[in-house]
Amino acid sequence: MTRLDWTSQHARVLKGSVRVPGDKSVSHRALMLGALADGTSHIRGFLEGEDTRATAAVLQQLGVRIDAPADGERIVHGVGLHGLRGTTALLDCGNAGTGMRLLAGLLAGQTFDSTLVGDESLSRRPMRRVTDPLARMGARIDTQDGLPPLRVRGGQSLQGISYTLPVASAQVKSALLLAGLYAHGETEVIEPHPTRDYTERMLAAFGWPIDFAPGRARLSGGHTLRATDVDVPADFSSAAFFLVAGSIVPGAELRLPAVGLNPRRTGLLQALRLMGADIRVENERESGGEPVGDLVVRHAPLHGIELPEALVPDMIDEFPVFFVAATAASGKTVVRGAAELRVKESDRLATMADGLRALGAFIDEVPDGATITGGALRGGTIESHGDHRIAMSFAVAGLIADGPVRINDCSNVATSFPGFLELANGCGFDLRNT
Ligand code: S3P
């Protein structure tokens, strides 16, 4: 992949309507359930990111026909629950933890062996959190000391289990539910704190009997999935960069249409409002079983908060940009209970602390969080460590720094937010390839 570095500079004014791309979590799941369904599913609003394209390519390697009639559209020709075909080729999930962990569950129930691999960052991410509970169901998955590649042995007879997750993780929950489709008896997942429930909602939409409520989900094997069309809402996690940008740049006013507002995703909205942000939700409606709305953000003075720990899972992907908001706030912002940030695409507590310090911010990193003291940012150079959300967060930081912010290694932005640079510049950022 060609290396890409950015420079982000002070914005004069941020105005306009920003249509962010489709939700990553929903796009992955729509492909997987569409592939296992009987019939043809049409996905609209599909995220054209490298992560979701990698999942599509894996399913194609497994014998699923997926047509792309237009940008943001996929037609998945389902092969039925038992219709996937094995391949000896490596199945490359790229940068996508969601792709790899969900596919591990899905592949554990097949008759054939498969090998899931990922890029350098994914190859460092912990997989025992899925392989251990899957092994309890009877799956056989070899790891490299708990890391990818995952060698998934086919032909195992899976048995449903009741499993209480040690950490809140929608990926682990989803992997178990997908394996549960192939298991004898009942698979039940109980969470320490409710996480995003797209797998549960979508299984129900595809006609699989499932019983779920915040914090738990239960299903039995032995049913079938019926093809269903899926409308993917805009990704709240992508909207997040503009919510913070609009909040911290004087005079800003941005509109973000048709953003997914699943309550398990909108923790940042609550956190920013606690800090004094002016964000309104308009035209709240339902689309494809998901709440969506238009978000309107205007600049407002922010003040530091002690972030309620209960919000952490509901804004787990938004911390990098939340930390930028905290530097723009008066006083201290305290984050605790967020140790999961250390095992994302990068160690996000360390990469944000290093990057913000390089811009002159005061940030005290602790094992499960950080304390950030608001204050002016200066220009400087930061390393994204190939983490898409770190790169985009520092593009936002550049809006309020008093010198250019050079961000190294931004090519992975394409994993979740293709076209970020153009969209950002379209509403007033000054963001350049350098
Ligand atoms: C996701 C779950 C979260 C999130 C990731 C997407 C999903 O990961 O960080 O970006 O689609 O299920 P964890 O399950 O590891 O918390």
Coordinates of C-alpha atoms and ligand atoms in Angstrom, one line a residue:
M1 CA 0.0 0.0 0.0
T2 CA 1.3 3.5 -0.8
R3 CA 2.2 5.5 2.2
L4 CA 0.1 8.6 2.8
D5 CA 0.8 11.5 5.2
W6 CA -1.4 14.4 5.8
T7 CA -1.1 18.0 7.1
S8 CA -4.1 19.5 8.8
Q9 CA -4.3 23.3 9.4
H10 CA -6.4 25.8 11.1
A11 CA -9.9 26.1 9.6
R12 CA -11.5 29.5 8.9
V13 CA -15.1 28.4 9.0
L14 CA -16.8 25.0 9.1
K15 CA -20.1 24.9 7.4
G16 CA -22.3 22.7 5.3
S17 CA -23.9 19.3 5.1
V18 CA -21.6 16.2 5.4
R19 CA -22.9 12.9 4.2
V20 CA -20.7 10.3 5.9
P21 CA -20.4 6.7 4.5
G22 CA -22.3 3.6 5.6
D23 CA -22.0 1.9 8.9
K24 CA -19.1 -0.5 9.1
S25 CA -20.6 -2.9 11.7
V26 CA -23.9 -3.2 9.8
S27 CA -22.1 -3.6 6.4
H28 CA -20.0 -6.6 7.7
R29 CA -23.1 -8.3 9.1
A30 CA -25.3 -7.7 6.1
L31 CA -22.7 -9.4 3.9
M32 CA -22.4 -12.4 6.2
L33 CA -26.1 -13.0 6.9
G34 CA -26.9 -12.3 3.2
A35 CA -24.3 -15.0 2.3
L36 CA -25.8 -17.6 4.6
A37 CA -29.4 -16.8 3.6
D38 CA -31.6 -18.5 1.1
G39 CA -32.2 -16.0 -1.7
T40 CA -30.9 -12.7 -2.8
S41 CA -30.3 -9.8 -0.4
H42 CA -29.8 -6.2 -1.7
I43 CA -27.7 -4.0 0.5
R44 CA -27.9 -0.2 0.1
G45 CA -25.6 2.3 1.8
F46 CA -22.9 -0.4 2.0
L47 CA -19.6 1.0 3.3
E48 CA -17.0 1.0 0.4
G49 CA -14.2 0.6 2.9
E50 CA -11.3 -1.7 2.8
D51 CA -12.5 -3.6 5.9
T52 CA -15.9 -4.4 4.5
R53 CA -14.6 -5.1 1.0
A54 CA -12.2 -7.6 2.6
T55 CA -15.2 -9.4 4.2
A56 CA -16.9 -9.4 0.8
A57 CA -13.8 -10.9 -0.9
V58 CA -13.6 -13.6 1.8
L59 CA -17.2 -14.6 1.2
Q60 CA -16.6 -14.7 -2.5
Q61 CA -13.6 -17.0 -2.0
L62 CA -16.1 -19.2 -0.1
G63 CA -18.3 -19.5 -3.2
V64 CA -20.8 -16.6 -2.6
R65 CA -21.6 -14.4 -5.6
I66 CA -21.7 -10.8 -4.6
D67 CA -22.5 -8.2 -7.3
A68 CA -21.7 -4.5 -7.0
P69 CA -24.2 -2.8 -9.3
A70 CA -23.3 0.7 -8.0
D71 CA -21.1 2.4 -5.4
G72 CA -22.6 1.6 -2.0
E73 CA -24.7 -1.3 -3.2
R74 CA -24.2 -5.0 -3.0
I75 CA -26.4 -7.9 -4.2
V76 CA -25.6 -11.0 -2.2
H77 CA -26.7 -14.2 -3.7
G78 CA -27.1 -16.3 -0.6
V79 CA -25.9 -19.9 -0.7
G80 CA -27.9 -21.1 2.4
L81 CA -26.6 -22.0 5.8
H82 CA -24.7 -25.1 4.5
G83 CA -23.8 -23.8 1.1
L84 CA -20.3 -22.3 1.6
R85 CA -17.5 -24.0 -0.3
G86 CA -14.1 -24.5 1.4
T87 CA -10.9 -23.2 -0.1
T88 CA -7.2 -23.8 0.7
A89 CA -6.5 -20.1 -0.1
L90 CA -5.8 -17.8 2.8
L91 CA -8.8 -15.7 3.8
D92 CA -7.5 -12.2 4.2
C93 CA -9.5 -9.9 6.6
G94 CA -7.1 -7.0 6.1
N95 CA -7.2 -4.6 9.0
A96 CA -10.7 -5.7 10.2
G97 CA -11.1 -7.1 13.7
T98 CA -14.8 -7.3 13.2
G99 CA -14.3 -9.3 10.0
M100 CA -11.9 -11.8 11.5
R101 CA -13.7 -12.4 14.8
L102 CA -17.2 -12.8 13.3
L103 CA -15.9 -15.0 10.5
A104 CA -14.1 -17.2 13.1
G105 CA -17.5 -17.9 14.6
L106 CA -19.2 -18.4 11.3
L107 CA -16.4 -20.7 10.0
A108 CA -16.2 -22.8 13.2
G109 CA -19.5 -24.5 12.1
Q110 CA -18.5 -25.5 8.6
T111 CA -17.5 -28.9 7.3
F112 CA -14.2 -27.6 5.8
D113 CA -11.0 -26.1 7.2
S114 CA -10.1 -22.4 6.7
T115 CA -7.3 -20.0 7.6
L116 CA -8.0 -16.4 8.4
V117 CA -5.2 -13.9 8.2
G118 CA -4.9 -10.1 8.6
D119 CA -2.5 -7.2 8.1
E120 CA 0.3 -6.2 10.5
S121 CA -2.1 -4.5 13.0
L122 CA -4.7 -7.2 13.0
S123 CA -2.0 -9.8 13.4
R124 CA -1.2 -8.2 16.8
R125 CA -4.8 -8.2 18.1
P126 CA -6.0 -10.7 20.7
M127 CA -8.1 -13.6 19.4
R128 CA -8.4 -15.9 22.5
R129 CA -11.4 -13.8 23.5
V130 CA -13.2 -15.6 20.6
T131 CA -11.3 -18.8 20.3
D132 CA -11.7 -19.8 24.0
P133 CA -15.5 -19.6 24.1
L134 CA -15.8 -21.1 20.6
A135 CA -13.6 -24.0 21.9
R136 CA -16.1 -24.5 24.7
M137 CA -18.7 -25.0 22.0
G138 CA -16.6 -27.7 20.4
A139 CA -14.8 -25.6 17.8
R140 CA -11.1 -26.2 17.0
I141 CA -9.2 -23.1 16.1
D142 CA -5.5 -22.8 16.3
T143 CA -3.9 -19.4 16.9
Q144 CA -0.3 -18.2 17.0
D145 CA 0.0 -17.7 20.8
G146 CA -3.5 -16.2 20.8
L147 CA -2.9 -14.0 17.7
P148 CA -3.8 -14.5 14.0
P149 CA -3.6 -16.4 11.7
L150 CA -6.6 -18.4 12.8
R151 CA -6.7 -22.0 11.6
V152 CA -10.3 -23.1 11.8
R153 CA -10.9 -26.8 11.6
G154 CA -14.1 -27.9 9.9
G155 CA -16.3 -30.9 10.6
Q156 CA -16.6 -30.3 14.4
S157 CA -19.9 -30.8 16.1
L158 CA -20.8 -27.6 17.9
Q159 CA -22.8 -27.5 21.1
G160 CA -24.6 -24.4 22.4
I161 CA -23.3 -22.9 25.6
S162 CA -24.3 -20.1 28.0
Y163 CA -21.3 -17.7 28.2
T164 CA -20.8 -14.6 30.2
L165 CA -18.4 -12.3 28.5
P166 CA -15.5 -11.2 30.6
V167 CA -15.3 -7.9 28.7
A168 CA -18.0 -6.1 26.8
S169 CA -17.4 -7.0 23.2
A170 CA -20.0 -7.1 20.4
Q171 CA -17.5 -8.9 18.2
V172 CA -17.2 -11.8 20.7
K173 CA -20.9 -11.9 21.3
S174 CA -21.5 -12.0 17.5
A175 CA -18.9 -14.7 16.9
L176 CA -20.7 -16.9 19.4
L177 CA -24.1 -16.2 18.0
L178 CA -22.9 -17.0 14.4
A179 CA -21.4 -20.3 15.7
G180 CA -24.7 -20.9 17.5
L181 CA -26.5 -21.0 14.2
Y182 CA -24.6 -24.3 13.6
A183 CA -24.8 -25.6 17.2
H184 CA -27.0 -28.2 18.8
G185 CA -29.2 -26.7 21.4
E186 CA -29.2 -23.2 22.8
T187 CA -26.4 -20.6 22.7
E188 CA -26.7 -17.8 25.2
V189 CA -24.4 -14.7 25.6
I190 CA -24.6 -12.5 28.7
E191 CA -22.7 -9.2 28.7
P192 CA -21.2 -7.2 31.6
H193 CA -22.5 -4.1 29.8
P194 CA -24.8 -4.1 26.7
T195 CA -23.0 -3.7 23.4
R196 CA -24.1 -3.0 19.9
D197 CA -26.9 -5.4 18.9
Y198 CA -26.7 -5.4 15.2
T199 CA -26.2 -9.1 14.9
E200 CA -29.2 -9.8 17.0
R201 CA -31.4 -7.3 15.1
M202 CA -30.3 -8.5 11.8
L203 CA -30.7 -12.2 12.6
A204 CA -34.3 -11.4 13.6
A205 CA -34.8 -9.5 10.3
F206 CA -33.5 -12.5 8.4
G207 CA -36.1 -14.6 10.1
W208 CA -33.9 -16.5 12.6
P209 CA -35.7 -16.9 16.0
I210 CA -33.7 -15.0 18.6
D211 CA -34.5 -13.7 22.0
F212 CA -32.5 -10.6 23.0
A213 CA -32.5 -7.6 25.3
P214 CA -29.8 -5.2 26.3
G215 CA -27.1 -7.3 27.9
R216 CA -28.1 -10.8 26.7
A217 CA -29.0 -12.8 23.6
R218 CA -30.1 -16.4 23.1
L219 CA -30.8 -18.5 20.0
S220 CA -30.9 -22.1 18.9
G221 CA -29.3 -23.9 15.9
G222 CA -31.3 -25.6 13.2
H223 CA -33.2 -22.8 11.5
T224 CA -32.7 -21.0 8.2
L225 CA -32.1 -17.4 7.2
R226 CA -34.3 -15.7 4.7
A227 CA -32.8 -13.2 2.3
T228 CA -33.6 -9.6 3.3
D229 CA -32.8 -6.2 1.9
V230 CA -30.7 -4.1 4.2
D231 CA -30.5 -0.2 4.3
V232 CA -27.3 0.7 6.0
P233 CA -27.4 4.0 8.0
A234 CA -24.5 6.4 8.0
D235 CA -21.8 5.4 10.5
F236 CA -22.1 7.3 13.8
S237 CA -18.3 6.6 14.3
S238 CA -17.5 8.5 11.1
A239 CA -20.0 11.3 12.0
A240 CA -18.1 11.6 15.3
F241 CA -15.1 13.4 13.7
F242 CA -17.5 16.1 12.4
L243 CA -19.4 16.3 15.7
V244 CA -16.2 17.2 17.5
A245 CA -14.9 19.5 14.7
G246 CA -18.2 21.4 14.7
S247 CA -18.2 21.7 18.5
I248 CA -14.6 23.1 18.8
V249 CA -14.2 25.4 15.8
P250 CA -15.7 28.9 16.5
G251 CA -18.6 29.8 14.2
A252 CA -19.0 26.2 13.0
E253 CA -22.3 24.7 11.9
L254 CA -22.5 21.3 10.3
R255 CA -25.4 19.0 9.4
L256 CA -24.9 15.2 9.2
P257 CA -27.8 13.6 7.5
A258 CA -29.3 10.1 8.1
V259 CA -26.8 8.9 10.8
G260 CA -27.4 5.6 12.6
L261 CA -28.4 6.4 16.2
N262 CA -28.5 2.9 17.8
P263 CA -28.3 3.7 21.5
R264 CA -25.3 1.4 21.8
R265 CA -23.4 3.7 19.5
T266 CA -24.2 7.2 20.7
G267 CA -22.3 7.5 23.9
L268 CA -20.2 10.3 22.4
L269 CA -23.3 12.4 21.8
Q270 CA -24.1 12.1 25.5
A271 CA -20.5 12.8 26.5
L272 CA -20.2 15.9 24.3
R273 CA -23.6 17.2 25.6
L274 CA -22.3 16.7 29.2
M275 CA -19.4 18.9 28.2
G276 CA -21.8 21.6 26.9
A277 CA -21.9 20.8 23.2
D278 CA -24.7 22.1 21.0
I279 CA -25.8 19.0 19.0
R280 CA -29.4 18.6 17.9
V281 CA -31.1 15.5 16.5
E282 CA -33.6 16.3 13.7
N283 CA -36.0 14.1 11.7
E284 CA -35.6 11.1 14.0
R285 CA -37.0 8.1 12.2
E286 CA -36.6 4.4 11.7
S287 CA -34.9 2.9 8.7
G288 CA -34.4 -0.9 8.3
G289 CA -35.2 -1.4 12.0
E290 CA -32.6 1.1 13.1
P291 CA -33.1 4.6 14.6
V292 CA -31.6 7.3 12.3
G293 CA -31.6 11.0 12.4
D294 CA -30.0 14.2 11.1
L295 CA -27.4 15.6 13.5
V296 CA -26.8 19.4 13.6
V297 CA -23.8 20.6 15.5
R298 CA -22.9 24.2 16.3
H299 CA -19.8 25.5 18.0
A300 CA -20.2 25.8 21.8
P301 CA -17.7 26.3 24.6
L302 CA -16.9 22.9 26.2
H303 CA -15.9 22.1 29.8
G304 CA -14.1 19.0 31.1
I305 CA -16.1 16.2 32.7
E306 CA -15.6 13.0 34.6
L307 CA -16.8 10.6 31.9
P308 CA -19.4 8.2 33.4
E309 CA -17.9 4.7 33.0
A310 CA -21.2 3.3 31.8
L311 CA -20.8 5.4 28.6
V312 CA -17.5 3.7 27.7
P313 CA -18.8 0.7 25.7
D314 CA -21.3 3.0 23.9
M315 CA -18.5 5.2 22.6
I316 CA -15.7 2.7 22.4
D317 CA -14.5 3.7 18.9
E318 CA -14.9 7.5 19.5
F319 CA -12.3 8.0 22.2
P320 CA -9.5 9.2 20.0
V321 CA -11.6 12.2 18.8
F322 CA -13.2 12.6 22.3
F323 CA -9.7 13.2 23.6
V324 CA -9.3 16.0 21.0
A325 CA -12.5 17.5 22.3
A326 CA -11.2 17.3 25.8
T327 CA -8.1 19.3 24.9
A328 CA -10.4 22.0 23.6
A329 CA -12.5 22.0 26.8
S330 CA -11.8 24.1 29.9
G331 CA -10.6 22.2 32.9
K332 CA -9.9 18.4 33.2
T333 CA -11.6 15.5 31.6
V334 CA -11.2 12.1 33.3
V335 CA -11.6 8.8 31.5
R336 CA -11.4 5.5 33.4
G337 CA -12.6 1.9 32.7
A338 CA -11.4 2.1 29.1
A339 CA -8.5 -0.5 29.0
E340 CA -10.1 -2.0 25.9
L341 CA -8.7 0.9 24.0
R342 CA -5.3 -0.7 24.3
V343 CA -6.2 -3.6 22.0
K344 CA -7.9 -1.7 19.1
E345 CA -6.2 -1.0 15.7
S346 CA -3.4 0.5 17.8
D347 CA -3.0 1.0 21.6
R348 CA -5.3 4.1 21.4
L349 CA -4.5 5.3 24.9
A350 CA -0.8 5.4 24.1
T351 CA -1.0 6.7 20.6
M352 CA -3.4 9.5 21.6
A353 CA -1.3 10.4 24.6
D354 CA 1.9 10.5 22.5
G355 CA 0.2 12.5 19.7
L356 CA -1.5 15.0 21.9
R357 CA 1.7 15.6 23.9
A358 CA 3.5 16.3 20.7
L359 CA 1.0 19.1 20.2
G360 CA 1.7 20.5 23.6
A361 CA -1.4 19.0 25.4
F362 CA -1.3 17.9 29.1
I363 CA -2.4 14.3 29.2
D364 CA -1.8 11.8 32.0
E365 CA -2.1 8.3 30.7
V366 CA -3.1 5.5 33.2
P367 CA -3.6 1.8 32.5
D368 CA -7.4 2.1 31.9
G369 CA -7.7 5.7 30.8
A370 CA -6.4 9.2 30.8
T371 CA -6.8 12.6 32.4
I372 CA -6.7 15.4 29.9
T373 CA -6.3 19.1 30.8
G374 CA -7.7 21.5 28.3
G375 CA -5.4 24.1 26.7
A376 CA -4.1 25.4 23.4
L377 CA -2.5 23.0 20.9
R378 CA 0.5 23.9 18.8
G379 CA 1.6 22.4 15.5
G380 CA 3.7 19.3 15.4
T381 CA 4.2 15.8 13.9
I382 CA 2.3 12.8 15.1
E383 CA 2.3 9.1 14.3
S384 CA -1.0 7.4 13.6
H385 CA 0.6 4.0 13.8
G386 CA -1.6 3.0 10.9
D387 CA -4.7 3.5 12.9
H388 CA -7.5 5.1 10.8
R389 CA -9.3 6.7 13.8
I390 CA -6.1 8.2 15.2
A391 CA -5.3 9.8 11.8
M392 CA -8.8 11.3 11.4
S393 CA -8.7 12.5 15.1
F394 CA -5.5 14.5 14.5
A395 CA -7.0 15.9 11.3
V396 CA -9.6 17.4 13.7
A397 CA -6.9 18.5 16.1
G398 CA -5.3 20.4 13.3
L399 CA -8.4 22.7 13.1
I400 CA -7.6 24.2 16.4
A401 CA -3.8 24.0 16.6
D402 CA -1.8 27.2 16.1
G403 CA 0.5 25.5 13.5
P404 CA 0.3 22.7 11.0
V405 CA -0.3 19.2 12.3
R406 CA 1.6 16.6 10.2
I407 CA 0.0 13.2 10.5
N408 CA 2.2 10.3 9.4
D409 CA 0.7 7.1 7.9
C410 CA -2.9 7.9 7.0
S411 CA -3.6 5.3 4.3
N412 CA -5.6 3.1 6.6
V413 CA -8.3 5.8 6.8
A414 CA -9.6 4.0 3.7
T415 CA -10.5 1.0 5.9
S416 CA -13.5 2.8 7.4
F417 CA -13.8 6.2 5.8
P418 CA -12.9 6.4 2.1
G419 CA -13.2 10.0 0.9
F420 CA -12.6 11.5 4.4
L421 CA -10.2 14.1 3.1
E422 CA -12.5 15.3 0.3
L423 CA -15.5 15.5 2.6
A424 CA -13.6 17.3 5.3
N425 CA -12.2 19.8 2.9
G426 CA -15.7 20.3 1.4
C427 CA -16.9 21.7 4.7
G428 CA -13.9 23.8 5.5
F429 CA -11.0 21.7 6.8
D430 CA -7.6 22.5 5.4
L431 CA -6.3 19.0 5.0
R432 CA -3.7 18.0 2.4
N433 CA -1.7 15.1 1.3
T434 CA 2.0 15.8 2.0
Ligands
S3P1 C1 -17.5 -3.8 16.6 C2 -17.3 -3.9 17.9 C3 -16.4 -3.1 18.7 C4 -15.8 -2.0 17.9 C5 -15.5 -2.3 16.5 C6 -16.7 -2.8 15.7 C7 -18.5 -4.6 15.9 O1 -15.3 -4.0 19.0 O2 -14.7 -1.4 18.5 O3 -15.0 -1.2 15.8 O4 -18.9 -4.4 14.7 O5 -19.0 -5.6 16.5 P1 -15.3 -4.9 20.3 O6 -16.2 -6.0 20.2 O7 -13.8 -5.5 20.4 O8 -15.5 -4.0 21.5

